[in-house]
Coordinates of C-alpha atoms in Angstrom, one line a residue:
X725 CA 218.3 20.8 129.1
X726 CA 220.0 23.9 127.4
X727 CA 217.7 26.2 125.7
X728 CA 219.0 29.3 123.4
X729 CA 216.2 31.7 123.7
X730 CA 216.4 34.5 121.1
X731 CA 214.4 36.9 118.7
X732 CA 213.7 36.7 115.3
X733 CA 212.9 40.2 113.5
X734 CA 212.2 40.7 109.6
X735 CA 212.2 44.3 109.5
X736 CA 208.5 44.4 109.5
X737 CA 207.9 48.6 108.3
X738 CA 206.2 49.7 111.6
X739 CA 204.0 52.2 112.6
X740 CA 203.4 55.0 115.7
X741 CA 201.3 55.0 118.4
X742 CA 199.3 56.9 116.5
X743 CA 199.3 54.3 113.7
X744 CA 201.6 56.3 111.7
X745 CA 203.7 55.0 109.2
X746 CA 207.3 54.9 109.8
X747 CA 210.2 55.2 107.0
X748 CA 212.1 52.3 105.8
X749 CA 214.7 54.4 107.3
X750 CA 214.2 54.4 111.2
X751 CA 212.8 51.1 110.8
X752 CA 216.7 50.0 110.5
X753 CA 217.6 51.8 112.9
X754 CA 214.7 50.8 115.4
X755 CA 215.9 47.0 114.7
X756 CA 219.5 47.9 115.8
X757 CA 218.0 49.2 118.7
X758 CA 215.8 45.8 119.5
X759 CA 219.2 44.3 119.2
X760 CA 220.5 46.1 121.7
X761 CA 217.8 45.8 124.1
X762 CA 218.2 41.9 123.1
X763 CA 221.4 42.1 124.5
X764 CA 221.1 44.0 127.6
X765 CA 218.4 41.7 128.8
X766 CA 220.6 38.7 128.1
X767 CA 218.5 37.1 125.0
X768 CA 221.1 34.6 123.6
X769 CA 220.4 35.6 119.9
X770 CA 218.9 37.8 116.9
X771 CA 217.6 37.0 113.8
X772 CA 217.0 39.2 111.0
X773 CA 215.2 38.6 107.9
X774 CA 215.9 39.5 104.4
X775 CA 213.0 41.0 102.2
X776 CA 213.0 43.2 98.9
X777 CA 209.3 44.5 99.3
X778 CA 208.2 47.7 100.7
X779 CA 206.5 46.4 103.8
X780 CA 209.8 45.3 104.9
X781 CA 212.9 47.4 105.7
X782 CA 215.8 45.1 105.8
X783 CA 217.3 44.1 102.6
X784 CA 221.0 43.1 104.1
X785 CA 220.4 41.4 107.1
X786 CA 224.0 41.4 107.8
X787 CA 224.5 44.9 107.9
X788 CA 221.9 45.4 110.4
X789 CA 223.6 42.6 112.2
X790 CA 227.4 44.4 111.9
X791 CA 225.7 47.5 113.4
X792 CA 224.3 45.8 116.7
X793 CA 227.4 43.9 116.9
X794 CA 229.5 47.3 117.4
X795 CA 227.2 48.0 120.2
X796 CA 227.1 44.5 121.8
X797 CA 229.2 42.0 123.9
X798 CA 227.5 38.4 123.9
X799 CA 224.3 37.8 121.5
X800 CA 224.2 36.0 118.4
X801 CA 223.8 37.3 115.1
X802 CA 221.7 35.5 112.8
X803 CA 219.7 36.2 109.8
X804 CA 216.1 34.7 109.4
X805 CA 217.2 34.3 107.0
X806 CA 219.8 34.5 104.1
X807 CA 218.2 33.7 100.9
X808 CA 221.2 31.6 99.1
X809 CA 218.8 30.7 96.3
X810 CA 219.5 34.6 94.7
X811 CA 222.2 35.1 96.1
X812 CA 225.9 34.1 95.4
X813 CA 227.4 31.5 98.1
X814 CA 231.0 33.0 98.1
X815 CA 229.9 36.0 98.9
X816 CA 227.7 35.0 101.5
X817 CA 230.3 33.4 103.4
X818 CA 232.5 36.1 102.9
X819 CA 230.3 38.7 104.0
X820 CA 229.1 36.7 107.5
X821 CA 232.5 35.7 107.9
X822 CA 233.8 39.5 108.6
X823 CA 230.4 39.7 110.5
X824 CA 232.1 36.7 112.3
X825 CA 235.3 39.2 113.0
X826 CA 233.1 42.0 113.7
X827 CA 231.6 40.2 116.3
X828 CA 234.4 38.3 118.1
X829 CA 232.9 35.1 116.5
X830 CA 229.1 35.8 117.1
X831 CA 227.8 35.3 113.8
X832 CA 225.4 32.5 112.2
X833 CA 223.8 32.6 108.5
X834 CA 220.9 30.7 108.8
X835 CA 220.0 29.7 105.0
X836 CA 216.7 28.9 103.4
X837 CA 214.6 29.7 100.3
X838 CA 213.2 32.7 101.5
X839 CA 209.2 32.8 102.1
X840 CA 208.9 35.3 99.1
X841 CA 210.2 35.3 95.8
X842 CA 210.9 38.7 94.9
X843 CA 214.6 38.7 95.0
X844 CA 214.5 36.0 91.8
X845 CA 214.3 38.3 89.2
X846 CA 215.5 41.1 91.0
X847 CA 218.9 38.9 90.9
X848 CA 218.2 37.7 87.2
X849 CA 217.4 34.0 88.4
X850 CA 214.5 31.8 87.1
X851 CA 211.9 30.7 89.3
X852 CA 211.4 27.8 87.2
X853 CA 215.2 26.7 89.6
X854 CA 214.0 27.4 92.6
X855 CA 215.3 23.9 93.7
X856 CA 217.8 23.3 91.4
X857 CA 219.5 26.5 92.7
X858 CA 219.1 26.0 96.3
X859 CA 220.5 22.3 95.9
X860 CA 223.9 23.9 94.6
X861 CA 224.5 26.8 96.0
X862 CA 223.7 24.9 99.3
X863 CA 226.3 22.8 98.3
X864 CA 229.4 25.3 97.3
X865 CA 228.3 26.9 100.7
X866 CA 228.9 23.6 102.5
X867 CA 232.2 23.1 100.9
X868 CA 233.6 26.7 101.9
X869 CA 232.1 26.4 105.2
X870 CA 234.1 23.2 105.8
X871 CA 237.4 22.3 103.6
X872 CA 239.0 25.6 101.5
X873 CA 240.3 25.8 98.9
X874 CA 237.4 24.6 96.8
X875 CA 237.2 23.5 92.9
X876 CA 233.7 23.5 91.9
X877 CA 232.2 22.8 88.3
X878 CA 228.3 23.4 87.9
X879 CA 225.8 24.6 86.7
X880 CA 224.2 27.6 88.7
X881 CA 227.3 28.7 90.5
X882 CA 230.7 30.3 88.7
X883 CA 233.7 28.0 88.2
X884 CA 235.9 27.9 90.9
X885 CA 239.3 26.6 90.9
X886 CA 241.2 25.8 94.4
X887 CA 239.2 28.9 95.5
X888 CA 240.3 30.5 99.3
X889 CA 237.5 33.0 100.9
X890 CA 238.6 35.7 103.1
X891 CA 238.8 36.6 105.9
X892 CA 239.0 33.1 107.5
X893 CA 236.8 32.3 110.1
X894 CA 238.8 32.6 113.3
X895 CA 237.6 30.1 115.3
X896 CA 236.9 27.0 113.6
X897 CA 233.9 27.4 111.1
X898 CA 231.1 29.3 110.4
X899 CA 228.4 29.1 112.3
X900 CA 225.5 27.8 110.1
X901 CA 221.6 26.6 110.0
X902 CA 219.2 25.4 107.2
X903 CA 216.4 26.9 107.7
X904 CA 213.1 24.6 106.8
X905 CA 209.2 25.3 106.2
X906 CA 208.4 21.5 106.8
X907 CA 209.0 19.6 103.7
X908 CA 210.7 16.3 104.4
X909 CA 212.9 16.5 101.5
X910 CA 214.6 19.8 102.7
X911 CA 214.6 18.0 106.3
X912 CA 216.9 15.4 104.9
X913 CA 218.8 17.8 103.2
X914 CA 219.7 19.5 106.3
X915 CA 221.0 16.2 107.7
X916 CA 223.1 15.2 104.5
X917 CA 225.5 18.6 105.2
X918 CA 225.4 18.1 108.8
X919 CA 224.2 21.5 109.4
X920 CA 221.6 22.4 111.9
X921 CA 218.0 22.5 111.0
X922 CA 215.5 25.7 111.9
X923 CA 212.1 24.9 111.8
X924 CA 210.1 28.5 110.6
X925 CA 206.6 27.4 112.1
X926 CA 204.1 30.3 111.2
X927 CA 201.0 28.3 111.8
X928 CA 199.5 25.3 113.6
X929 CA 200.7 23.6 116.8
X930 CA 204.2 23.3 117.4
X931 CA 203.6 19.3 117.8
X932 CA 202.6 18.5 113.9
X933 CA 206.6 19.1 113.2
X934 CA 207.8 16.8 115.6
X935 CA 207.9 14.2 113.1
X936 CA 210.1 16.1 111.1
X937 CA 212.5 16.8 113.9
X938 CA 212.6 13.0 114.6
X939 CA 213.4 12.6 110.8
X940 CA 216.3 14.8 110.8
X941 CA 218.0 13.3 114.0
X942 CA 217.2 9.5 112.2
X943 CA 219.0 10.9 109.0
X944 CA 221.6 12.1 110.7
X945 CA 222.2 9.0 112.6
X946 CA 221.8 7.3 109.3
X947 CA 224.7 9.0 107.8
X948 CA 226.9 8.7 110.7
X949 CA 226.7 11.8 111.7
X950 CA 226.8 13.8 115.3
X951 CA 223.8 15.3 116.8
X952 CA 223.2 18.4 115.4
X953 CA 220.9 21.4 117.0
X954 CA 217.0 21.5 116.3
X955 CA 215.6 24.9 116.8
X956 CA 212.4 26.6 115.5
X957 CA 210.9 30.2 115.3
X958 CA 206.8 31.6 115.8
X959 CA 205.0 34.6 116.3
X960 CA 204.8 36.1 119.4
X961 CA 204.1 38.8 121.8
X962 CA 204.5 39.5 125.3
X963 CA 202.5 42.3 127.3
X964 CA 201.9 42.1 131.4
X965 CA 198.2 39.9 130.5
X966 CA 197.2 38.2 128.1
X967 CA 194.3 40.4 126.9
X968 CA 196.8 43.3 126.5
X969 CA 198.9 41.3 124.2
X970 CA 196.3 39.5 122.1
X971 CA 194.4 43.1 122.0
X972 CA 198.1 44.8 120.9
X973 CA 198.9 42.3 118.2
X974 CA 195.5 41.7 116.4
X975 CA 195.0 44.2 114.5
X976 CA 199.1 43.9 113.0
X977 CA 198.9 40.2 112.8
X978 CA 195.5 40.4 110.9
X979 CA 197.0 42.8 108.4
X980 CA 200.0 41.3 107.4
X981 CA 198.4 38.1 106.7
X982 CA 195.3 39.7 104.8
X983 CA 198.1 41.4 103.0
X984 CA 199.9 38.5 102.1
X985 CA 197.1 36.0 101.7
X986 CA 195.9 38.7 99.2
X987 CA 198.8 37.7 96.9
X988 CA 198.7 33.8 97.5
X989 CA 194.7 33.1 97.3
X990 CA 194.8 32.6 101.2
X991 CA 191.2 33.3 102.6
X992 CA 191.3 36.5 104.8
X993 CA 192.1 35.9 108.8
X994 CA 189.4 36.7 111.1
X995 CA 189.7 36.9 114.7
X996 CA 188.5 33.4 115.7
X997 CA 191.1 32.5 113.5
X998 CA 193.7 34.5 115.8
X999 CA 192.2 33.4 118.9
X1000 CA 192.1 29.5 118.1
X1001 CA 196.6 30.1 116.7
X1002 CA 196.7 32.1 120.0
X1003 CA 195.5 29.3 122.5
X1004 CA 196.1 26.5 120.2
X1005 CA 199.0 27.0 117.7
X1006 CA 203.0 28.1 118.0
X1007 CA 201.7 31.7 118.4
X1008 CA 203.6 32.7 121.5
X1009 CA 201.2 35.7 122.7
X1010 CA 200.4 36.7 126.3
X1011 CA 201.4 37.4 129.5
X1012 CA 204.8 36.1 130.4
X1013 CA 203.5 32.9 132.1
X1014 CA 201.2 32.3 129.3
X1015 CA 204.3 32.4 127.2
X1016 CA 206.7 30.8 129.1
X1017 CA 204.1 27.8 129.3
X1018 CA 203.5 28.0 125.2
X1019 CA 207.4 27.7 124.6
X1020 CA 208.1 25.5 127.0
X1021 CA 205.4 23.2 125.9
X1022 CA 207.0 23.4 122.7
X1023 CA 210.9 23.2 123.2
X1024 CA 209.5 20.0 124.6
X1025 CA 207.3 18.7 121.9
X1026 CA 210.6 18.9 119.4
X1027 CA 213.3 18.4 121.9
X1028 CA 214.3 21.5 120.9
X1029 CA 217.4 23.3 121.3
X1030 CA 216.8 26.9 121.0
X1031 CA 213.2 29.3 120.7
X1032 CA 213.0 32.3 118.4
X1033 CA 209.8 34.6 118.9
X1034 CA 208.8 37.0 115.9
X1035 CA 208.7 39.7 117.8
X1036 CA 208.2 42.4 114.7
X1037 CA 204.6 41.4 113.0
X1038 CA 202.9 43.9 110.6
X1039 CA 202.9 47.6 111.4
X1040 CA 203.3 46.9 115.1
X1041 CA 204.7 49.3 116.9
X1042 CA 208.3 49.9 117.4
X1043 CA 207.7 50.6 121.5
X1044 CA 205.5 47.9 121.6
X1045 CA 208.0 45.6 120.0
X1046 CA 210.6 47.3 122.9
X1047 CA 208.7 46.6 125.7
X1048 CA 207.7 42.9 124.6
X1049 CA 211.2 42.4 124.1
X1050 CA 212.1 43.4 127.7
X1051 CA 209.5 41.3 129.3
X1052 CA 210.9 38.3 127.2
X1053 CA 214.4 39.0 128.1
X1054 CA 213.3 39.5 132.3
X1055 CA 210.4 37.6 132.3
X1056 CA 209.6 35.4 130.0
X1057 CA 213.6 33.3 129.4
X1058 CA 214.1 32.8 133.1
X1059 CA 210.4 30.9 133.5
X1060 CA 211.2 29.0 130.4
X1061 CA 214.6 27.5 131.6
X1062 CA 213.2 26.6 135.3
X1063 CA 210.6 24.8 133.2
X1064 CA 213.3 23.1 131.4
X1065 CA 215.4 22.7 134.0

């Protein structure tokens, strides 16, 4: 079994050592650098998210991403992802399609609805179409990605009329995902424009989504459609044991979701909360052969085809994130693949 093991980082606003805040500012720039780091210890892929809060840095995913790709040779670049639903889908493709040159063909837009809904009336869209937009704009995307020029009438998305993008693509097409929080219905939508389906697990064991990775592959097969890739992200961290990891990510982990929760009538974490996600959910934190085991386990559970770890969560900090990333790179991706193997 092949297995693309890579990063996902949203451009979480992290602290010091000394638990100092860090700007928005060097938070960019510390996520080009886990890029790099990515790279050099032969990750296959990054993720960046897109956020328009302040306890997130990264606004334009893709910018990031055109930035790491000048000082890379092989990773992917993904976001984590694109929000299409306030965005425009011409300009998406066009912007991840000169990522696409940038990179020598790297790039991958992974779309989705976003986890947060700030960028809807920032961007002068009505929550009330959260679905209605996603549907279309999911659907002019589909038809750049795959057969230009396009004529589209609608009702979200401008007229277009034998419509070319540019720059081409320059090797085939795009390189695209639809990224899913587990509702059958966006499962199946997935399937219907043959695109690959990401799974964004932030809670509960990695087997209760199986059955939505064995709904996509029967909708696919349904439609007459190829087998497409399954892949799926979590929170993680790797230190050299497994106390030092748990011990380094609590307190960050346990913010963030108070923070959050805070805004969506969650009830507050506590720490047998993290311990029980730690040993028993898609949280990926420990020593490299606690990891290893964890993804493994999961890869398998979904038949997946390529692991993304969270490495940024809450105000951890950026040498933390570093080193976690290097022990994922050395460590951790050669255990999981002789697992796999």
């Amino acid at each position: 079994m092949t297995i693309e093991l890579g990063i996902d980082t949203f451009g979480d606003v992290t602290s010091r050592e000394d638990g100092t805040l860090l700007s928005h500012a060097q938070t960019v720039r510390n996520v080009v650098e886990e890029g790099v780091l990515a790279d050099e210890v032969g990750l296959d892929a990054i993720g960046i998210g897109e956020h328009h809060r302040d306890d997130f840095a990264v606004s334009s995913p893709e910018m990031v991403l055109a930035a790491i790709a000048a000082r890379t040779t092989r990773i992917q670049l993904a976001s984590a992802v694109t929000v299409l639903s306030s965005d425009d889908p011409v300009r998406v493709h066009e912007r991840f399609a000169t990522l696409d040159a940038l990179s020598s063909g790297r790039a991958e837009v992974v779309l989705g609805r976003g986890s947060f809904t700030e960028s809807f009336p920032l961007f002068g869209f009505r929550l009330e179409d959260y679905e209605a937009l996603f549907e279309e704009k999911l659907e002019v995307f589909s038809r750049l990605r795959t057969s230009q020029p396009v004529t589209w009438r609608g009702t979200h998305v401008q007229n277009l009329d034998q419509v070319t993008v540019y720059p081409p693509v320059e090797n085939g097409m795009l390189r695209a995902w639809v990224a899913v929080g587990g509702s059958p219905q966006s499962v199946v939508r997935a399937a219907q424009h043959d695109l690959p389906l990401m799974l964004a697990i932030i809670g509960g064991p990695v087997p209760r989504f199986a059955p939505f990775a064995d709904l996509y592959r029967r909708a696919l097969d349904q439609l007459g459609r190829g087998p497409q890739p399954v892949g799926y992200h979590s929170y993680g961290h790797v230190a050299e044991t497994d106390e030092q990891a748990r011990e380094e990510i609590y307190p960050h982990y346990v913010e963030q979701v108070a923070r959050i929760g805070r805004e969506r009538g969650w009830s507050p974490p506590s720490r047998a909360s993290f311990e029980h996600e730690a040993e028993h959910g898609a949280m990926a934190v420990g020593s490299p052969e606690t990891v290893a085991r964890k993804i493994a386990e999961g890869v398998r559970a979904l038949g997946a085809d390529r692991f993304d770890l969270k490495v940024s969560t809450g105000r951890l900090p950026h040498e933390k994130i570093m080193a976690s990333i290097e022990l994922y790179g050395t460590k951790v991706a050669p255990m999981v693949r002789d697992m796999l193997a």
